[in-house]
Coordinates of C-alpha atoms in Angstrom, one line a residue:
Chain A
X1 CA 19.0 11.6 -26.9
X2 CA 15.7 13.1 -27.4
X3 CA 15.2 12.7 -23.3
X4 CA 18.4 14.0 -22.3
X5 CA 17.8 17.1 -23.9
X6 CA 14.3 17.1 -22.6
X7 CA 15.2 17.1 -19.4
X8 CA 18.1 19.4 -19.6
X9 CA 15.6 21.9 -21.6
X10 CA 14.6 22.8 -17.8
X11 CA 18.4 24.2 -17.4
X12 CA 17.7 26.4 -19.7
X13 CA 14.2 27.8 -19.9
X14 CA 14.4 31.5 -20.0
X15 CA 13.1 33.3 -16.7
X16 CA 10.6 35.3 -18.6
X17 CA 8.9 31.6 -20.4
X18 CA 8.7 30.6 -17.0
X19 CA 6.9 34.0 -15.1
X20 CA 5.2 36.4 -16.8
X21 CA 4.4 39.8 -14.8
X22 CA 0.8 40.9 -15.7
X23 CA 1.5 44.5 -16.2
X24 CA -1.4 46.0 -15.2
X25 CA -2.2 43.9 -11.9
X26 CA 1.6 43.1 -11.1
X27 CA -0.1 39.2 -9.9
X28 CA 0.2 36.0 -11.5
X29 CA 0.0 35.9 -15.9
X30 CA -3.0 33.7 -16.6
X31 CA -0.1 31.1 -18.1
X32 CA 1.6 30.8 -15.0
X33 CA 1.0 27.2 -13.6
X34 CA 0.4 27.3 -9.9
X35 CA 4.3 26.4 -8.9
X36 CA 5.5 29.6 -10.6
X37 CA 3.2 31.5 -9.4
X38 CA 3.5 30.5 -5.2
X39 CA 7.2 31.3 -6.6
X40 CA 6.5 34.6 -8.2
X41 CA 4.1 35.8 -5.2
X42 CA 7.3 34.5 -2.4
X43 CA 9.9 36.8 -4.5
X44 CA 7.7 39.5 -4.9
X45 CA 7.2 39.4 -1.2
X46 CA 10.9 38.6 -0.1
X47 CA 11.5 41.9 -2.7
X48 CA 9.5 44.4 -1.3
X49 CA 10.3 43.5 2.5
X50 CA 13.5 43.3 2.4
X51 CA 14.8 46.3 4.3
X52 CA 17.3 47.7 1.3
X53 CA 14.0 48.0 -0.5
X54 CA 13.6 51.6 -2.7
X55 CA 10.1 52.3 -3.8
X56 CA 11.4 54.7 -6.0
X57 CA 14.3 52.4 -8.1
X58 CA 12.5 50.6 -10.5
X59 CA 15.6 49.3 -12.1
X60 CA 16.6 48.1 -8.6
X61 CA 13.7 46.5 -8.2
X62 CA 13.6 44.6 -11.3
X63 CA 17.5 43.2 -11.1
X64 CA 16.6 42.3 -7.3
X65 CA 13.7 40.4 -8.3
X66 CA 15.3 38.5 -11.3
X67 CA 18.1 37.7 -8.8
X68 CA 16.0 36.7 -6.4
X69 CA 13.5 34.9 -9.1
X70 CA 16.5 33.2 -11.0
X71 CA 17.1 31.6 -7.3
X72 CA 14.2 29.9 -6.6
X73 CA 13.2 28.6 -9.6
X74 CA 16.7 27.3 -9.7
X75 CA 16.1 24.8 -6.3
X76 CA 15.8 21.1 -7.1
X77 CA 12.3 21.5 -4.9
X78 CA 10.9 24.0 -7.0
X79 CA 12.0 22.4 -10.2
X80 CA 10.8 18.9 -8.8
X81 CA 7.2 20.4 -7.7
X82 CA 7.0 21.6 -11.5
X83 CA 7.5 18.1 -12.9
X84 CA 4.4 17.0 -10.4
X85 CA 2.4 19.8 -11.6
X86 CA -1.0 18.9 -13.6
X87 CA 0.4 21.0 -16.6
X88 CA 3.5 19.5 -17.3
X89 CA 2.4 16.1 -16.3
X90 CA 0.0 16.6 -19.2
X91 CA 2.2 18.0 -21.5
X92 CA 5.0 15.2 -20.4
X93 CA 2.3 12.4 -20.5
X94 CA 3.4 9.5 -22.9
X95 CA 6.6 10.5 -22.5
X96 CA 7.8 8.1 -19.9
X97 CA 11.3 9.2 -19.0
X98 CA 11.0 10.2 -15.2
X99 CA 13.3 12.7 -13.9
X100 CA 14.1 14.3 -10.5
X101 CA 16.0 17.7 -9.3
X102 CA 18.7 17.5 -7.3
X103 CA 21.8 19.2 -5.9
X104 CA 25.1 17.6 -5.7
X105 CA 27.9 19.1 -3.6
X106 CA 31.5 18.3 -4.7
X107 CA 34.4 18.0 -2.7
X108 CA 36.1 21.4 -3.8
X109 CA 33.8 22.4 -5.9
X110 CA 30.4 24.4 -6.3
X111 CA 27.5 22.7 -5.9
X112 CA 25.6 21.8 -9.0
X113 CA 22.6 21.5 -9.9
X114 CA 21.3 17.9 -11.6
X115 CA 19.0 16.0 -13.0
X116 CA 18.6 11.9 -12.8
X117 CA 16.6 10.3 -15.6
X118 CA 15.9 7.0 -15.7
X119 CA 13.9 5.0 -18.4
X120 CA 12.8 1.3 -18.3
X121 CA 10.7 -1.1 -20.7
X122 CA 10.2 -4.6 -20.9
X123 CA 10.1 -5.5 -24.5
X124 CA 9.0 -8.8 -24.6
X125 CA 8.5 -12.0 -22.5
X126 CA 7.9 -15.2 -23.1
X127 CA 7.0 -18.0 -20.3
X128 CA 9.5 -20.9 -20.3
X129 CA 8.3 -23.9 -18.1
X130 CA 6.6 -23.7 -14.6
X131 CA 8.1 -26.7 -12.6
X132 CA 7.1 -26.6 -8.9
X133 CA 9.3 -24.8 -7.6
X134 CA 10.6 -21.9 -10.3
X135 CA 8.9 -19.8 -12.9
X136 CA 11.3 -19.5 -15.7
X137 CA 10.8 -16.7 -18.2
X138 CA 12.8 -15.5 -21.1
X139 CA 12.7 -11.0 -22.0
X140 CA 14.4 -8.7 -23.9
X141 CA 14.8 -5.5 -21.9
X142 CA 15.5 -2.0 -22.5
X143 CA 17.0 0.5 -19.7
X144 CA 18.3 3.8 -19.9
X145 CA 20.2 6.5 -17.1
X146 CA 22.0 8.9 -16.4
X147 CA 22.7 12.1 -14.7
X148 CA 23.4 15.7 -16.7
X149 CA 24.6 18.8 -15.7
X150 CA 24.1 22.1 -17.1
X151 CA 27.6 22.5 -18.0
X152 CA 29.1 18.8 -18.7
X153 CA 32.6 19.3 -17.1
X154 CA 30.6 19.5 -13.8
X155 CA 29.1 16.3 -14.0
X156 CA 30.3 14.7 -10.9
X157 CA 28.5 11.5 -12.5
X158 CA 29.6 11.4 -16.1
X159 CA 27.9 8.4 -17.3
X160 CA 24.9 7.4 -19.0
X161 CA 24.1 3.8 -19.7
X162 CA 21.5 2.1 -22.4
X163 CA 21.3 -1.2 -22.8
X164 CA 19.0 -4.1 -24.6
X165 CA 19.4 -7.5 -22.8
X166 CA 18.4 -10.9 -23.3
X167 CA 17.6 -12.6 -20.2
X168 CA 16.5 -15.6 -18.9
X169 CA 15.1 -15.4 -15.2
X170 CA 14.2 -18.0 -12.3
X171 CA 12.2 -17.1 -9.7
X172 CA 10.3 -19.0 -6.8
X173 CA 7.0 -20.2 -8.1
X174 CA 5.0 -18.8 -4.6
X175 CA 1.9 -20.3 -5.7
X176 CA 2.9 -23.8 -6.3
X177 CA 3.4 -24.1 -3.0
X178 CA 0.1 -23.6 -0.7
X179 CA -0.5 -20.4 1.6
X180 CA -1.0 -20.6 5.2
X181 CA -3.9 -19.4 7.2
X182 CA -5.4 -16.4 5.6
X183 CA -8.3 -14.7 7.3
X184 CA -10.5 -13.2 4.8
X185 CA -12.2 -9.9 6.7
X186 CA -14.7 -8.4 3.8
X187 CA -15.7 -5.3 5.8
X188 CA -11.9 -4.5 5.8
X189 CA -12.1 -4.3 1.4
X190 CA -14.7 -1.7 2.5
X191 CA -12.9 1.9 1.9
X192 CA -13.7 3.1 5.4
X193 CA -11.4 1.0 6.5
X194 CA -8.1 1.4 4.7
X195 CA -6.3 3.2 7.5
X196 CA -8.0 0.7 10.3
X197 CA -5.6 -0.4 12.8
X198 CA -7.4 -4.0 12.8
X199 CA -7.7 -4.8 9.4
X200 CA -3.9 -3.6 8.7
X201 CA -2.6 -6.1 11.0
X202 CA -4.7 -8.8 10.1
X203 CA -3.3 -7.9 6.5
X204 CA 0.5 -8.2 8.3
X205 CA -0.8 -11.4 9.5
X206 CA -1.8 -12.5 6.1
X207 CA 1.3 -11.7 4.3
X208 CA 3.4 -13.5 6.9
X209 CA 1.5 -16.9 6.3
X210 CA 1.3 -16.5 2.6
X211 CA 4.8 -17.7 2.2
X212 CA 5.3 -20.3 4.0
X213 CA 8.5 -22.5 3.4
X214 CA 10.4 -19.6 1.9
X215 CA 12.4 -18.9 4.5
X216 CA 15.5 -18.0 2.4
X217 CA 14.6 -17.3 -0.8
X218 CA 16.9 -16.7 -3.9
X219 CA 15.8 -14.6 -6.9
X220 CA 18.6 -15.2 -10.0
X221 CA 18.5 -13.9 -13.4
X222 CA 21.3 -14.2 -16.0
X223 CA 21.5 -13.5 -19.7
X224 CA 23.4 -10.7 -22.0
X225 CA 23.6 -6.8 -22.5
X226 CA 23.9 -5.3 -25.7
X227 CA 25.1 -2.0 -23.7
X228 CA 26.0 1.8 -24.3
X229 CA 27.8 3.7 -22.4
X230 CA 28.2 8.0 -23.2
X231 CA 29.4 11.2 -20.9
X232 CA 26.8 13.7 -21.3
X233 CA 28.3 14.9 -24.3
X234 CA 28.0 12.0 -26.3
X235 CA 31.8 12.1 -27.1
X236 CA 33.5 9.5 -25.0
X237 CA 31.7 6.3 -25.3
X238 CA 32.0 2.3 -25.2
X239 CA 30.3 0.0 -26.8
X240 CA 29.6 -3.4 -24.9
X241 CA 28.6 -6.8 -24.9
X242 CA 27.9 -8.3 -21.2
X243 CA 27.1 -11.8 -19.8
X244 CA 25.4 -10.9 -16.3
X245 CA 24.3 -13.0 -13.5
X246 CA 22.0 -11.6 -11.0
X247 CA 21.2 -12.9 -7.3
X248 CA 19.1 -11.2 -5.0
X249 CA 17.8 -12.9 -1.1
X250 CA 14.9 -12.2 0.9
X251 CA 14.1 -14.0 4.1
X252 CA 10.2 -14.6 4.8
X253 CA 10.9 -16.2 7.8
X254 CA 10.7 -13.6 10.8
X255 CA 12.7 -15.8 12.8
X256 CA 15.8 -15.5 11.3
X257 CA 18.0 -12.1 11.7
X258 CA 18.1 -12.0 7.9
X259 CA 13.7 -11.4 7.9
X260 CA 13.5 -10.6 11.5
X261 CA 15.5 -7.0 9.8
X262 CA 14.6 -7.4 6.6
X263 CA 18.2 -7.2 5.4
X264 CA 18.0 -7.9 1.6
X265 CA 21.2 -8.7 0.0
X266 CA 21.6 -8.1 -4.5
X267 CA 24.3 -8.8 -6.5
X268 CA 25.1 -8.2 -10.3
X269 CA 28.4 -9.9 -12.1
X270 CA 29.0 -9.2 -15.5
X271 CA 32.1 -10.2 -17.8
X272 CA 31.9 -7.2 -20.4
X273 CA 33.8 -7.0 -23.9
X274 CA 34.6 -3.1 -24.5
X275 CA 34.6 -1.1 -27.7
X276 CA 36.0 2.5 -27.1
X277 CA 35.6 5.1 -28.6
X278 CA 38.8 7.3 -29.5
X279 CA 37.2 10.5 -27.1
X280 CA 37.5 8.0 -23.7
X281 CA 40.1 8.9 -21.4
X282 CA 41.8 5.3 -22.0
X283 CA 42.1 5.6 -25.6
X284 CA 43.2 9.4 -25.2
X285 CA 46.1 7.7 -23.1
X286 CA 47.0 5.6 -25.8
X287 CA 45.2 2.8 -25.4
X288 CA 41.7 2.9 -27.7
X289 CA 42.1 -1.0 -28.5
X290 CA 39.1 -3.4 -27.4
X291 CA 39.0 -5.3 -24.0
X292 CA 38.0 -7.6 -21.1
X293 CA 36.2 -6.1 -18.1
X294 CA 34.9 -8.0 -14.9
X295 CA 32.3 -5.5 -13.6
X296 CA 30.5 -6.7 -10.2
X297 CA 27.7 -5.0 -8.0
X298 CA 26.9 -5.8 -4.2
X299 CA 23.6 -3.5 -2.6
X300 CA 22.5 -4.1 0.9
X301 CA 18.7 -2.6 2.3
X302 CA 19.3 -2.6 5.9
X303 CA 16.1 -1.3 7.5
X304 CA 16.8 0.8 10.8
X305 CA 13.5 0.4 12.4
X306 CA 14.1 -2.9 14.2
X307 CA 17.5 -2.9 14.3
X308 CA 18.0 0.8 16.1
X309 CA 14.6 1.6 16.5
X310 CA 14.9 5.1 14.2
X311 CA 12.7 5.6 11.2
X312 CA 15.1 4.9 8.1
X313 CA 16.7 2.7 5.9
X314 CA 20.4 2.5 5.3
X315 CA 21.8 1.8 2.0
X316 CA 24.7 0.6 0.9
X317 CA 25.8 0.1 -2.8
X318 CA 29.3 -1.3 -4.3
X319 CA 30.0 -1.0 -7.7
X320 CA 33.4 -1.9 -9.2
X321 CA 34.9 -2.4 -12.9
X322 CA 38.3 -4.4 -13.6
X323 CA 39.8 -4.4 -16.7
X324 CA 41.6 -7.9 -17.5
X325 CA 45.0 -7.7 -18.2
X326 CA 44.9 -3.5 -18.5
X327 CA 47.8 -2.6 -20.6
X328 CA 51.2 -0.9 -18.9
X329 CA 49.8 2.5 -20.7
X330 CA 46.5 2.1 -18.9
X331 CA 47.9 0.7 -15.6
X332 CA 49.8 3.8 -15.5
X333 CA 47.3 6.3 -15.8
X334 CA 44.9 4.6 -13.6
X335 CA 42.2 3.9 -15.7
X336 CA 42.2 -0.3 -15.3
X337 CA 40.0 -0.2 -12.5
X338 CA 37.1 1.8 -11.3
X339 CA 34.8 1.6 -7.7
X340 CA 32.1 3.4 -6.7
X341 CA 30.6 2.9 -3.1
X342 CA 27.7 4.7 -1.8
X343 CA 26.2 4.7 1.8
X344 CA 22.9 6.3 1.9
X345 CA 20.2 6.9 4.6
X346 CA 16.4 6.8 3.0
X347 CA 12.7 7.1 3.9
X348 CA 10.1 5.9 2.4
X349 CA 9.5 9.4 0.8
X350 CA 12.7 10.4 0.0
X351 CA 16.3 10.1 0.7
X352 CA 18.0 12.0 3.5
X353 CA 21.5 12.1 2.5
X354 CA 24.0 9.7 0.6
X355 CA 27.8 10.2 0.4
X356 CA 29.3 8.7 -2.6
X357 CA 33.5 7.8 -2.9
X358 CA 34.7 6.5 -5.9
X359 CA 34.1 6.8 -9.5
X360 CA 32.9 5.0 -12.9
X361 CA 33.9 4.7 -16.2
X362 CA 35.3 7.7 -18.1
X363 CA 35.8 9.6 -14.2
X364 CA 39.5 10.6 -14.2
X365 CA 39.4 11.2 -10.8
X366 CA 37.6 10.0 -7.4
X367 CA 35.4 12.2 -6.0
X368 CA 33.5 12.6 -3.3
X369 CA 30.1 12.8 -3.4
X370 CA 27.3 13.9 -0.9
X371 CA 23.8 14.4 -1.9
X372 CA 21.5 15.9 -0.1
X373 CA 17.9 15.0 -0.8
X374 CA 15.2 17.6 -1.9
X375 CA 12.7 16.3 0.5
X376 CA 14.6 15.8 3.9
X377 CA 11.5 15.4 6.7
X378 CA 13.7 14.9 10.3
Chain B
X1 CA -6.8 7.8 -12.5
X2 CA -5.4 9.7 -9.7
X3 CA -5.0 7.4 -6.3
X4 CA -8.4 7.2 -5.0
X5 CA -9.5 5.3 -1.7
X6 CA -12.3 4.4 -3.6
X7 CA -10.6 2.5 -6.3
X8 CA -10.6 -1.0 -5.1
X9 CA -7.2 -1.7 -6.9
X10 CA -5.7 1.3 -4.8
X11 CA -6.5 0.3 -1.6
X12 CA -5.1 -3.4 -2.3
X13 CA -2.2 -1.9 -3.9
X14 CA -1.9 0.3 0.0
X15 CA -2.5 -3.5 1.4
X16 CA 0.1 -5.3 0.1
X17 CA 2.6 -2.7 0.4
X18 CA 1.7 -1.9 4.0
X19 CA 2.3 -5.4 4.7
X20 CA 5.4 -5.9 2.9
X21 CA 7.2 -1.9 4.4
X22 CA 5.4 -2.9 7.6
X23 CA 7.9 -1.6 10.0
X24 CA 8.2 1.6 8.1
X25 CA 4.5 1.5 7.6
X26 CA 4.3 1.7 11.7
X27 CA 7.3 3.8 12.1
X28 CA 6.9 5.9 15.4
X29 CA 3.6 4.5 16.8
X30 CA 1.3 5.5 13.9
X31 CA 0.3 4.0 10.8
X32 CA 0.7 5.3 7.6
X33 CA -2.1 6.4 6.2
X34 CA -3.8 5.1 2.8
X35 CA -2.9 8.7 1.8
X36 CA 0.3 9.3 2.8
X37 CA 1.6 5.3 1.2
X38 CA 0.3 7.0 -2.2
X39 CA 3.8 9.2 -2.0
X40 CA 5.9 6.5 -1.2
X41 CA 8.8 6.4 -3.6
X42 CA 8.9 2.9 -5.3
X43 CA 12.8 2.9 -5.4
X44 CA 12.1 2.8 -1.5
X45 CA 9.1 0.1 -1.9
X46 CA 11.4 -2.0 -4.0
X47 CA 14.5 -1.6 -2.1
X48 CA 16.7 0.0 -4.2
X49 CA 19.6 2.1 -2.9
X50 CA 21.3 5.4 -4.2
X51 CA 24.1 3.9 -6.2
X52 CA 22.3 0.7 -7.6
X53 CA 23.2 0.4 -11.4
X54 CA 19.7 0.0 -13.7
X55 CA 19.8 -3.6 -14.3
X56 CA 20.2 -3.7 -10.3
X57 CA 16.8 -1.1 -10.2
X58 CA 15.2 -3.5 -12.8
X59 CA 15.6 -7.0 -10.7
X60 CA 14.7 -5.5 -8.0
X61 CA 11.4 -4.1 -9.4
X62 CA 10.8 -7.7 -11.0
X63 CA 11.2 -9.8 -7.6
X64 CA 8.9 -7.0 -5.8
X65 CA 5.9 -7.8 -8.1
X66 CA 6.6 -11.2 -8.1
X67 CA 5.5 -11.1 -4.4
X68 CA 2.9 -8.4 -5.3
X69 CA 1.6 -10.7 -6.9
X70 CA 1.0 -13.1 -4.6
X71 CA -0.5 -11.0 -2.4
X72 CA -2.7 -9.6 -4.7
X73 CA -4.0 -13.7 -5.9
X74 CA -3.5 -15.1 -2.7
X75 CA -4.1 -13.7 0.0
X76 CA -6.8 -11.2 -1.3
X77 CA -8.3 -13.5 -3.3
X78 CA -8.0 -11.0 -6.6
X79 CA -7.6 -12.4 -10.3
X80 CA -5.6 -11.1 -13.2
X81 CA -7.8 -9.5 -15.5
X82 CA -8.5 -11.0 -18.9
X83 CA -5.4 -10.8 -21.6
X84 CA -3.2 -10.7 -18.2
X85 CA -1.1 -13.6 -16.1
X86 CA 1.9 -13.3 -14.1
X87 CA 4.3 -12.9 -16.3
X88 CA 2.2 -9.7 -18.2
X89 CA 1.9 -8.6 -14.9
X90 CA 5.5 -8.4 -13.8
X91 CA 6.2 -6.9 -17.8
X92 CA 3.6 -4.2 -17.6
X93 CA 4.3 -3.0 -14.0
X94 CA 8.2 -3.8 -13.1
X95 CA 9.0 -0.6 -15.7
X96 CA 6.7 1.6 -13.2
X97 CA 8.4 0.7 -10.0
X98 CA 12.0 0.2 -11.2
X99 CA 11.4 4.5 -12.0
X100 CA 13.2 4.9 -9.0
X101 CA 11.8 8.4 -8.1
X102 CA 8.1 8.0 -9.6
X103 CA 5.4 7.1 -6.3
X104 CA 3.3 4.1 -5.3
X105 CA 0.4 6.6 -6.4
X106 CA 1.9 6.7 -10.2
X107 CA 1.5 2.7 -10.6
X108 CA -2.1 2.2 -9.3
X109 CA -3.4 2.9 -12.8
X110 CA -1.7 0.1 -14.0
X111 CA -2.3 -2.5 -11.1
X112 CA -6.4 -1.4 -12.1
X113 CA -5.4 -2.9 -15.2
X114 CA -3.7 -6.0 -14.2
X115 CA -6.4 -6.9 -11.7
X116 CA -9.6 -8.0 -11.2
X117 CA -10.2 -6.6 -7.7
X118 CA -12.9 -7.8 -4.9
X119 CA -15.4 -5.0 -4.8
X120 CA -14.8 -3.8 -8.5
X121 CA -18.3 -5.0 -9.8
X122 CA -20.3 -3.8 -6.8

């Protein structure tokens, strides 16, 4: 809970922690980290030049710059650009929750400012047996993610997921398999030539013969979640044990559509046993006894550069939830099945816009979802 | 360690990424510069899309090292450093790239530590 609050801490940092006017000077506080100070100078400027501008109000002066102030340091880019900077990063180091800005605008609704956070650790692993064609490996996991709101009830996504698993996974064992042809340049390791045309495509080259006889290659995983799920006020919540099996393709053979586009192709099944708590919108229905779910996840990378020759990726993620023989009380209020799908369009430095329909657990109602990303470069 | 062309383990890092985004690396007749792949989101580099639960992120992170990882022993003929294999490898840096807004810049640290890179004991 510790990082939720962390991270909505930003919500709520008063103006005057975050700028402090040097009296004397009227520029930048000593304190001020660079961010709030470009942020500080822009306001002061947008203030004095706008044309309703009174020399002679002071009290004027100081409500339009708060307003004006309270604005900026309110956008996703400026909060985001203050998570980068060297100060916080150094006050935030060893923390290793990572968090991002965003705004999310709701079907009729105000938009609202968010924040993901996302926190993953592996902790522990043990080697199975290496046959010749898999590596099998055994871990226990923990994840953690969710989205908050300043104000809950405007959470457009009102879930936030831990979970410990236990998993075994099977992956293709590249190495036991030789590499093709692999021309070894050692003036292109030399620094100078990181960005050379010549030695980035005889790196392509390289990578295209080091996996040879992998034309379609399956990457599985399956094991169990010891699982958590909250809204951001901690007061609805499920407790869940999951049996998962995971299955994602990649093509290394640039003949085929599949790696001549790079499609890449995931999915997640789960079979989930649910523990409610008695704040969930099911149990406030009527219903708070344990059950069955069948939860299942498809995501699709489709790359555009090939396919329409235009420099982004399109996205496309499915996520549905099915209770098993819902009862007549939950049937009825429509809280036996839940889908989320979510078309996105990404670069490799940001995403560009998504539009999410659907909802998941403890949403009432579907929404509509378009987010807009901080750092949109057309 | 901030990402540094002269950091042997950087510039491999670039490498095999390059290679492996290649058509976004070449995206609109120029190539992305060493500098420029340093602020390339890993949910991006991993191909993870807006919507994917965290288990989903966290697979997905895990099969992209696992080809790392042959690029890195393979084709540019790096070892693991001492205390490290490929499974070490995959637990030490799949956290890193399954943050699916942190950059390629924030792992290079960590590949440093996972590898033994040509050029390191020049």
């Amino acid at each position: 809970m510790k990082f939720l609050y962390l991270s909505c801490a930003f919500f709520f940092l008063p103006i005057p922690a975050l700028a402090q006017v040097s009296a004397d000077t009227g520029i930048c506080s000593a304190g001020m980290t660079k961010e709030v100070c470009e942020a500080f100078k822009k306001t002061f400027y947008e203030v004095v030049t706008d044309e309703n501008f009174d020399s002679s109000d002071y009290d004027g002066f100081v409500d339009s710059f708060n307003e004006s102030f309270e604005s900026i340091v309110k956008q996703p880019e400026f909060l985001n650009s203050l998570l980068e900077s060297p100060s916080v990063k150094a006050k935030l180091d060893g923390i290793p929750l990572n968090m991002t800005f965003k705004i999310v605008d709701r079907e009729n609704a105000e938009s609202v400012l968010a924040v993901d956070f996302s926190y993953s650790k592996q902790l522990k692993r043990w080697n199975l047996n290496t046959d010749d064609s898999t590596i099998k490996n055994f871990s226990f996991d923990f994840a953690l993610n969710g989205t908050a709101t300043q104000k809950a009830e405007e959470n457009p996504r009102n879930l936030i997921e831990m979970s410990v698993s236990a998993k075994w996974s099977n992956m293709p064992s590249f190495s036991a398999k030789e590499i093709g042809d692999v021309v070894v340049n050692d003036t292109c390791n030399k620094p100078e030539m990181i960005d050379d045309d010549y030695c980035a495509a005889l790196d392509r080259s390289n990578y295209l013969n080091a996996f040879p006889g992998f034309a379609g290659t399956w990457f599985t995983n399956y094991g169990f979640d010891f699982g958590y799920e909250a809204d951001q006020r901690f007061k609805a919540t499920n407790r869940k044990i999951s049996a998962f099996y995971f299955a994602a393709y990649e093509d290394f053979d640039r003949s085929t559509t599949m790696g001549k586009f790079n499609i890449k192709p995931a999915i997640l099944i789960s079979i989930d046993t649910v523990d409610p708590s008695a704040e969930t919108p099911r149990a406030m229905a009527g219903d708070d006894s344990s059950y069955e779910r069948i939860s299942a996840e498809f995501s699709l990378s489709i790359p555009l550069h090939q396919l329409a020759d235009i420099p982004y990726t399109l996205g496309f993620s499915y996520r549905a939830y099915q209770e098993v023989e819902a009862s007549d009380i939950v049937k009825t209020v429509n809280l036996d099945r839940y889908r989320l799908r979510t078309y996105s369009l990404n670069t490799p430095i940001g995403l560009v816009v998504s539009y999410s329909s659907g909802r998941l657990p403890f949403g009432v109602e579907d929404e509509n979802i378009v987010e807009l990303g901080f750092k949109t470069y057309f | 360690m901030s990402w540094n062309v002269n950091e042997p383990a950087h510039r491999f890092l670039w490498r095999c990424v390059r290679s492996h985004k290649w058509d976004a690396a070449t995206s609109g007749g120029s190539m992305t510069t060493f500098d420029e792949g340093g602020q390339w989101l890993n949910a991006f580099i991993i191909d993870v899309v807006p919507g994917d639960s965290p288990e989903m992120v966290r697979f997905k992170a895990e099969k992209f090292i696992l080809i790392l990882d042959r690029l890195m022993i393979d084709v540019h003929q790096n070892t693991h450093e001492a205390g490290y294999d490929l499974s070490k490898t995959i637990a030490e840096l799949a956290p890193l790239f399954a943050a699916p807004e942190s950059k390629l810049e924030s792992c290079a640290e960590a590949v440093d530590n996972a590898y033994k890179c040509v050029g390191e004991d020049l």
